[in-house]
CSV table of C-alpha atoms in Angstrom, one decimal:
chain,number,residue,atom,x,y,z
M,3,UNK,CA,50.6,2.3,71.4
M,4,UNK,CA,47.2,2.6,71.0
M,5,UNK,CA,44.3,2.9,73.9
M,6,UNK,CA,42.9,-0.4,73.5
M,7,UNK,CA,46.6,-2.0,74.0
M,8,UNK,CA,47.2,-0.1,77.2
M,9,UNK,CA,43.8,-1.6,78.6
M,10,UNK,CA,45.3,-5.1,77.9
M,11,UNK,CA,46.9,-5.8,81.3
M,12,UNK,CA,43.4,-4.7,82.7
M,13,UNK,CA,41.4,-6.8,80.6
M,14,UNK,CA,43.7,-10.0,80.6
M,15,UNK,CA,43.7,-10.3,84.0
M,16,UNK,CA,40.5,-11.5,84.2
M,17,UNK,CA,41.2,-13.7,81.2
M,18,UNK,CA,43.7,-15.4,82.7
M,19,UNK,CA,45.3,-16.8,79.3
M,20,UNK,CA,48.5,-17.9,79.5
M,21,UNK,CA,49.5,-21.3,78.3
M,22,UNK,CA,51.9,-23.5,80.4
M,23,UNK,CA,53.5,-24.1,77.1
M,24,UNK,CA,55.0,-20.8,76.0
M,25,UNK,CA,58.1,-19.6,77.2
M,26,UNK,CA,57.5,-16.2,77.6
M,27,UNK,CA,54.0,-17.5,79.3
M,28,UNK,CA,55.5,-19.8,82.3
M,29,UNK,CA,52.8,-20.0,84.1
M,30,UNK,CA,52.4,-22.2,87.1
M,31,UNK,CA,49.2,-23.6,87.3
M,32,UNK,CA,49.6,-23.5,91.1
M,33,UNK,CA,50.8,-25.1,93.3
M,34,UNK,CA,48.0,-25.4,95.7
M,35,UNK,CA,45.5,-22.6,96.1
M,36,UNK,CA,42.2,-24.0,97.5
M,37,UNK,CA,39.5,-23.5,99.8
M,38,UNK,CA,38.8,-25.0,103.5
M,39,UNK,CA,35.6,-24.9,104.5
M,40,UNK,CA,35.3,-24.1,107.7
M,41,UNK,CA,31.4,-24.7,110.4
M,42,UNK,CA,31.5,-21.1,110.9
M,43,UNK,CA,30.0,-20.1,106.9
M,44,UNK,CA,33.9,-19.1,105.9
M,45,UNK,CA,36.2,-20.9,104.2
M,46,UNK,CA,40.5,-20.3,104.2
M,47,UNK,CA,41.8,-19.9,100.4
M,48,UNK,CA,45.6,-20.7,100.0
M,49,UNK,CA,45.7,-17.3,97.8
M,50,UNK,CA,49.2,-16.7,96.1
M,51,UNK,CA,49.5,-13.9,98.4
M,52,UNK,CA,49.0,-16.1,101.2
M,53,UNK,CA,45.7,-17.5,103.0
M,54,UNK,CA,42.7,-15.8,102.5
M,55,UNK,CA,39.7,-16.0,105.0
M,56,UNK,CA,36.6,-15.2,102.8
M,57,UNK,CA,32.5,-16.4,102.7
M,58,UNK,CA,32.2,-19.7,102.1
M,59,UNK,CA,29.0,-18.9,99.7
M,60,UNK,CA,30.0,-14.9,98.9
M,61,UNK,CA,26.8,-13.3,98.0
M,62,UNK,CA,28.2,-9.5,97.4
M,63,UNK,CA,31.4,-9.8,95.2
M,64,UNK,CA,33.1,-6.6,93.5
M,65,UNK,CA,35.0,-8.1,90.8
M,66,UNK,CA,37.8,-6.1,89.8
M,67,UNK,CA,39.3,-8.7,87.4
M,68,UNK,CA,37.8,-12.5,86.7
M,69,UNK,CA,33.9,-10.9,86.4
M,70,UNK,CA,33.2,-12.7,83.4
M,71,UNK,CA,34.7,-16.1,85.2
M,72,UNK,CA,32.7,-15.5,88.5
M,73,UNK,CA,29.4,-14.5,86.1
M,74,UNK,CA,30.1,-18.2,84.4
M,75,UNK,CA,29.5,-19.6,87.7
M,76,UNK,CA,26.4,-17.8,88.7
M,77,UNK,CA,28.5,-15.8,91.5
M,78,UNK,CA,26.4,-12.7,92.2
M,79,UNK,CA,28.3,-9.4,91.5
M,80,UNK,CA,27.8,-5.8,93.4
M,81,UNK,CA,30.3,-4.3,91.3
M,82,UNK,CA,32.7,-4.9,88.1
M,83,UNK,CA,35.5,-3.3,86.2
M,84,UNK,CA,34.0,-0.9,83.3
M,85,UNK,CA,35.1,-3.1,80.4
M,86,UNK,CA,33.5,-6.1,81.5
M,87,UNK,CA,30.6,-3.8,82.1
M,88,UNK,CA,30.9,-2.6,78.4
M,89,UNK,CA,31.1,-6.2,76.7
M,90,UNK,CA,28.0,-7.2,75.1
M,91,UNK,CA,28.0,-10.7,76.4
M,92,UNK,CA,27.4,-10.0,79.8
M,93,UNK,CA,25.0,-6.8,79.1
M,94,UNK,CA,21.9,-8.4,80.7
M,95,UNK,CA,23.6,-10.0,83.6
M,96,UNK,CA,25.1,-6.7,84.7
M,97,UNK,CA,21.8,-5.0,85.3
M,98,UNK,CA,22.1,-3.5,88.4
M,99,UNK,CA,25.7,-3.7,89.2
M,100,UNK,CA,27.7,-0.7,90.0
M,101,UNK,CA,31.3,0.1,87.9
M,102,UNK,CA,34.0,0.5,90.6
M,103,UNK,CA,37.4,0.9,90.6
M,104,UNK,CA,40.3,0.5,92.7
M,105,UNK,CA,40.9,3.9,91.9
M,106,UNK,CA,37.7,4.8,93.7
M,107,UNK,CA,37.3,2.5,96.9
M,108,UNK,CA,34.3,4.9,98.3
M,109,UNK,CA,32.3,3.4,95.7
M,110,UNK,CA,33.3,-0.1,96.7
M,111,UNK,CA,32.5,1.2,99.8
M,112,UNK,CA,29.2,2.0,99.1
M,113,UNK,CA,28.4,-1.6,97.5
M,114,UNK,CA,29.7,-3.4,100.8
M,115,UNK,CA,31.0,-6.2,99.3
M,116,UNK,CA,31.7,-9.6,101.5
M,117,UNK,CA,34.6,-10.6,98.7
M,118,UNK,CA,36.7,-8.3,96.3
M,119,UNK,CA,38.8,-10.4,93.5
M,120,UNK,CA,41.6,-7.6,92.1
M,121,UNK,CA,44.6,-8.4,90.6
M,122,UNK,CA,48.0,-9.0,92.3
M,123,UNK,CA,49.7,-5.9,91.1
M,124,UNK,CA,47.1,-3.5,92.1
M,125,UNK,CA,48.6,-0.2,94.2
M,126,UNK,CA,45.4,-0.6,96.4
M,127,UNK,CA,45.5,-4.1,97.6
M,128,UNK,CA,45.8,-3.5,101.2
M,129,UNK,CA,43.2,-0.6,101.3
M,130,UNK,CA,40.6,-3.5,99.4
M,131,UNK,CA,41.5,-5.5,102.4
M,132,UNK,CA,40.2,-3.3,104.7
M,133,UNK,CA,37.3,-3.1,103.1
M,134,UNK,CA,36.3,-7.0,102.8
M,135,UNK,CA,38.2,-9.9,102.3
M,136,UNK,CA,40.5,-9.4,98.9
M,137,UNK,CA,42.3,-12.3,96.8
M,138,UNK,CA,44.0,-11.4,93.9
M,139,UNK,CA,45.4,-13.1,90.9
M,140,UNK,CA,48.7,-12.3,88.5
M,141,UNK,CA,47.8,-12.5,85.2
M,142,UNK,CA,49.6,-15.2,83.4
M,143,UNK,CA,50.5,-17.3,86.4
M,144,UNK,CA,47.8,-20.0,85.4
M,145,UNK,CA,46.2,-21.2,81.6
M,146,UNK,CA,42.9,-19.8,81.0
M,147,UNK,CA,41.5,-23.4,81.7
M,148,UNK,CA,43.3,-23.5,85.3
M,149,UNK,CA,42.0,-19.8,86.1
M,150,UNK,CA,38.3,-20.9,85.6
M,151,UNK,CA,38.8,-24.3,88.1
M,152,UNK,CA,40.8,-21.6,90.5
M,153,UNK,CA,37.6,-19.2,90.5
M,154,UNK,CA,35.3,-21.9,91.0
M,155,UNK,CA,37.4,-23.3,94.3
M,156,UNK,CA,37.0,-19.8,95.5
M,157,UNK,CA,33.6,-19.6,94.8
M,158,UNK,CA,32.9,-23.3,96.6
M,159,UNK,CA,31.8,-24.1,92.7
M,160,UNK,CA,35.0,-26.2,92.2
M,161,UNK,CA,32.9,-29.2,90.7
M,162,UNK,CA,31.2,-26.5,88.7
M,163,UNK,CA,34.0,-25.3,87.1
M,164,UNK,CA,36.1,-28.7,86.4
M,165,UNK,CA,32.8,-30.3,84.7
M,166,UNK,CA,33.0,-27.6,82.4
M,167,UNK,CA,36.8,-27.6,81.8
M,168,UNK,CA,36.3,-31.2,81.1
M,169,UNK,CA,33.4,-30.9,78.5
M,170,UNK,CA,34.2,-27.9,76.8
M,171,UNK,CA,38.6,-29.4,76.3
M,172,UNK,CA,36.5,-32.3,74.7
M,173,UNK,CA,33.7,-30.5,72.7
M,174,UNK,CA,36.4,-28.2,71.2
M,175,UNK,CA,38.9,-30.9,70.2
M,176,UNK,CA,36.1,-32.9,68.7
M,177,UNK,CA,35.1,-29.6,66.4
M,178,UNK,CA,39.0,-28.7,65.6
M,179,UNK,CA,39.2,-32.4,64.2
M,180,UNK,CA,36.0,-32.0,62.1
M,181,UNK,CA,37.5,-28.6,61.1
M,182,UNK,CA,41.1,-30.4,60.1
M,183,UNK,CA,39.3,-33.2,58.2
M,184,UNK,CA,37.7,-30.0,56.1
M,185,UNK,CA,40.4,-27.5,55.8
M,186,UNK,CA,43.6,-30.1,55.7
M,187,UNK,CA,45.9,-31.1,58.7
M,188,UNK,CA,48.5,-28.6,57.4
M,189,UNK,CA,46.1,-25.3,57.4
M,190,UNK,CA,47.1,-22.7,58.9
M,191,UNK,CA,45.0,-19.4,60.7
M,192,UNK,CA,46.2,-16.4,61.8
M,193,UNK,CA,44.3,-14.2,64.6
M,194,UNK,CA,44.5,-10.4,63.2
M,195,UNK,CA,42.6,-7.6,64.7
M,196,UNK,CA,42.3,-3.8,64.0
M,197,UNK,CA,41.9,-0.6,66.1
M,198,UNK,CA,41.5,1.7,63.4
M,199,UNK,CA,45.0,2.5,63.3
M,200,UNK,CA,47.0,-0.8,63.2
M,201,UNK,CA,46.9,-4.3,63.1
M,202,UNK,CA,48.1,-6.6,65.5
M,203,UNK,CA,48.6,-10.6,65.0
M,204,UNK,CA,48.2,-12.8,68.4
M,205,UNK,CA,49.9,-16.1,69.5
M,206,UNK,CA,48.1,-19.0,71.2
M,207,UNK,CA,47.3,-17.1,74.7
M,208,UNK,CA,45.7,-13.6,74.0
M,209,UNK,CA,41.9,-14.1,73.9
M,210,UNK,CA,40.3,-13.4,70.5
M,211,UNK,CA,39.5,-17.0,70.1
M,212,UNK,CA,43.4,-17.9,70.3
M,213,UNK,CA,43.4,-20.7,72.9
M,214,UNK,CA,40.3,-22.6,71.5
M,215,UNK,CA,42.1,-22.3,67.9
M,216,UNK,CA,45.3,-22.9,68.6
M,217,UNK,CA,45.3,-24.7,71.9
M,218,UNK,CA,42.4,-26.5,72.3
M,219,UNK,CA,41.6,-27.4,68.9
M,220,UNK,CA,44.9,-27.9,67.5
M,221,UNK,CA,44.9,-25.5,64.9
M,222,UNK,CA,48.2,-24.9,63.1
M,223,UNK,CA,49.6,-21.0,63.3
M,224,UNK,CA,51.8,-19.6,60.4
M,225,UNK,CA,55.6,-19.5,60.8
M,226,UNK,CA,56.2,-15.6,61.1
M,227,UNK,CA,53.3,-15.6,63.7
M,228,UNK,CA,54.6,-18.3,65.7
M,229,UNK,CA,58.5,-16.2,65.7
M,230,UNK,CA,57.1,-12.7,66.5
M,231,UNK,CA,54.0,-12.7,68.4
M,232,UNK,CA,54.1,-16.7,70.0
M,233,UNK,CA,56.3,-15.1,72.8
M,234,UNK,CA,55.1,-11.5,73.7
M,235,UNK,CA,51.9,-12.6,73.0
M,236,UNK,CA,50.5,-10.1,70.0
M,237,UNK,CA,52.9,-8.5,67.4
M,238,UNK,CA,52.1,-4.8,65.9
M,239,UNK,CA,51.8,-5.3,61.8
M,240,UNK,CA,52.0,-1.9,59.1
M,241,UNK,CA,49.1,-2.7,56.6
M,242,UNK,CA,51.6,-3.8,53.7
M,243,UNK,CA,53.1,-6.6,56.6
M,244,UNK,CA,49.5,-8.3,56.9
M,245,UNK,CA,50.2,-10.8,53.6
M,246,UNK,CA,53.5,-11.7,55.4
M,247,UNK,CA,51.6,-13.0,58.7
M,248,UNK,CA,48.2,-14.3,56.9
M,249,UNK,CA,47.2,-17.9,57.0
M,250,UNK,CA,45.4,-19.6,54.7
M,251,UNK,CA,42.4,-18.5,57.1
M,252,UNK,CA,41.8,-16.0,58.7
M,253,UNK,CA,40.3,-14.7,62.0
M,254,UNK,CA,39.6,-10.9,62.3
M,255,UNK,CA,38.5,-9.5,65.1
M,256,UNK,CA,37.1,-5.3,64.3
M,257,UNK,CA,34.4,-3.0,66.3
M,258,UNK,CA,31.9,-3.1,63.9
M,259,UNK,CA,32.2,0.9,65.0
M,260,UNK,CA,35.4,1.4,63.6
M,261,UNK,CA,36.7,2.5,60.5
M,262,UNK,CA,36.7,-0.8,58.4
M,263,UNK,CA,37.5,1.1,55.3
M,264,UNK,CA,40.8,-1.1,55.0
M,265,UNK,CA,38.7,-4.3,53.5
M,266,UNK,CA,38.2,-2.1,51.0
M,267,UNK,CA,41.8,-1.3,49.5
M,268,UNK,CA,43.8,-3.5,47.7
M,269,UNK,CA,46.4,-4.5,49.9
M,270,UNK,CA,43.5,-6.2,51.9
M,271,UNK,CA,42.2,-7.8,48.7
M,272,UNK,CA,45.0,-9.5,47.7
M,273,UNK,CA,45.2,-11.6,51.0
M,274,UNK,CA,45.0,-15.3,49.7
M,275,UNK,CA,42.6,-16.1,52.1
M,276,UNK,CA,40.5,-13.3,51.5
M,277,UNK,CA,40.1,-13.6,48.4
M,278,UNK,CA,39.3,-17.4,48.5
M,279,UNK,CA,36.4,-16.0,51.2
M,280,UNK,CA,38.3,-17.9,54.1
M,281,UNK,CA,37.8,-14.9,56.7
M,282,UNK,CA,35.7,-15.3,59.6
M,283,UNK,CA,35.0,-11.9,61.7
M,284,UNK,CA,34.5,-11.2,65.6
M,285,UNK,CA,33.3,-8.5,67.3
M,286,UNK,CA,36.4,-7.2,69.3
M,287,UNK,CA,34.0,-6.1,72.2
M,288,UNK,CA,33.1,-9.3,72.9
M,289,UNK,CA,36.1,-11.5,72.5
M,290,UNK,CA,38.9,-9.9,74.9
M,291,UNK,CA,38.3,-12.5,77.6
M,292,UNK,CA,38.6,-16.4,77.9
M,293,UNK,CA,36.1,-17.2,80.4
M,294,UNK,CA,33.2,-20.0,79.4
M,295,UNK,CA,30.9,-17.4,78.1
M,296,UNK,CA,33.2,-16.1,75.9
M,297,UNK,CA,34.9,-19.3,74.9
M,298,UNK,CA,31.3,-20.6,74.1
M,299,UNK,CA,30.3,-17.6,72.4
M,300,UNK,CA,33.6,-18.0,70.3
M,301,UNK,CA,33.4,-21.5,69.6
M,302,UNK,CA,29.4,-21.7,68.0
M,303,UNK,CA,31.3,-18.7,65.5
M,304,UNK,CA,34.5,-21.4,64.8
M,305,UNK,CA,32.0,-23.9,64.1
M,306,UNK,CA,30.1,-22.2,61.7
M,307,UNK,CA,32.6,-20.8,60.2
M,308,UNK,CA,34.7,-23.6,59.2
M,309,UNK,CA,32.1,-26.0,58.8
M,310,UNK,CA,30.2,-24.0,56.7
């Protein structure tokens, strides 16, 4: 499996993108986790690893997972994980702010953080602890919606967050109607991306725009893509498979570094949807997470796209 795949559990887990409505997804949106503020400038957050004592306005967080959610809410970051710190959406609000790793705690060390947010299966979780105070987060256990509210409760931005959840469920269903009043109720679009090497087609929960298309605008999603990839999530496709998996749009996320010499051969060509010109193309560095930047980012693209 290619590089970019093995990343995934990595990169997800900040996305946070599970939907409660896929089997192989269960996630819980949670029973309970919040945060009491306490008079002493702390607050207690009912983690899912238990409760959680942390700043009640953190000021110097080392995000290992969820940057892109704690950038959306102006949280101030000391360090990040090195693929947030490569995506070109959050270039300019990363000046300054060291890579780390859990694989390196001197250098989180040396940023003293007052909050580190790693995810739930890391190796290191009780060294982090000693460091400052650490919640993690399993990725899948909430929807990428439920993840943002979750950050903002940590972050005393809880308002913050569900303001935005509610505007941006109801901007986005509003532009998947227009786009089903254009396109026809019964259009379907498949989510394909390339690494160079293969193809892979998502289901309704693995970044790439899925969740706005398919979840929050309604979107329909072709029969083959909804038997082999709704469950694990993505589904590896040979070049001569992509015809058997292509909508009648399509969304392709490349590198615009890659080799794209595929558009060019004839099993590409004969797509239906590319050759009626119904392809609309994302830059796969900046479309691996679901947090408001990226799902704003994604949705102006949609937009044009369809309604052009």
């Amino acid at each position: 499996m290619p590089v970019i795949f093995l990343l995934f559990a990595v990169i997800m887990s900040a996305c946070g993108d599970k939907t409660a409505t896929d089997t192989a997804s269960s996630p819980s949106a949670s029973a309970g986790a919040s945060a009491s503020v306490s008079n002493t400038g702390t607050a207690t957050y009912e983690s899912e690893l238990g409760p959680v004592e942390v700043p009640a306005h953190p000021q110097r967080i080392v995000a290992l997972t969820n940057a892109p959610n704690v950038l959306s809410l102006g949280g101030t970051l000391v360090g990040v994980d090195e693929w947030t710190n490569k995506n070109p959406l959050f270039k300019d609000k990363l000046n300054g702010v060291e890579v780390v790793s859990e694989d390196k705690l001197e250098k989180i060390l040396e940023v003293d953080p007052d909050l580190i947010i790693a995810d739930a299966g890391s190796k290191n979780i009780d060294k982090l602890k000693e460091i400052a105070p650490t919640v993690a987060y399993t990725w899948g256990k909430r929807d990428y919606l439920a993840q943002q509210i979750e950050i903002g409760k940590l972050l005393n931005k809880e308002k913050e967050a569900q303001a935005w959840v509610d505007d941006f469920k109801q901007r986005a269903q509003a532009i998947g109607q227009e786009i089903k009043a254009k396109i026809g109720k019964n259009a379907t679009v498949s989510v394909f991306e390339t690494d160079s090497k293969n193809f892979y087609v998502f289901g309704k929960a693995w970044a790439r725009g899925t969740e706005i298309l398919y979840q929050a605008m309604g979107l329909n999603m072709p029969e083959k893509v909804k038997a082999d990839a709704l469950g694990p999530g993505y589904y590896t496709l040979s070049p001569e498979m992509l015809s058997d998996y292509a909508g009648d749009y399509l969304v392709l996320s490349r590198s615009s570094e890659g080799d794209n010499s595929f558009m060019q051969t004839e099993t590409w060509k004969k797509i239906p949807a590319v050759k009626n010109g119904h392809v609309i193309e994302i830059d796969t560095e900046a479309s691996t997470y679901s947090d408001p930047t990226t799902l704003e980012y994604l949705l102006n693209i949609f937009k044009e796209g369809f309604l052009k």
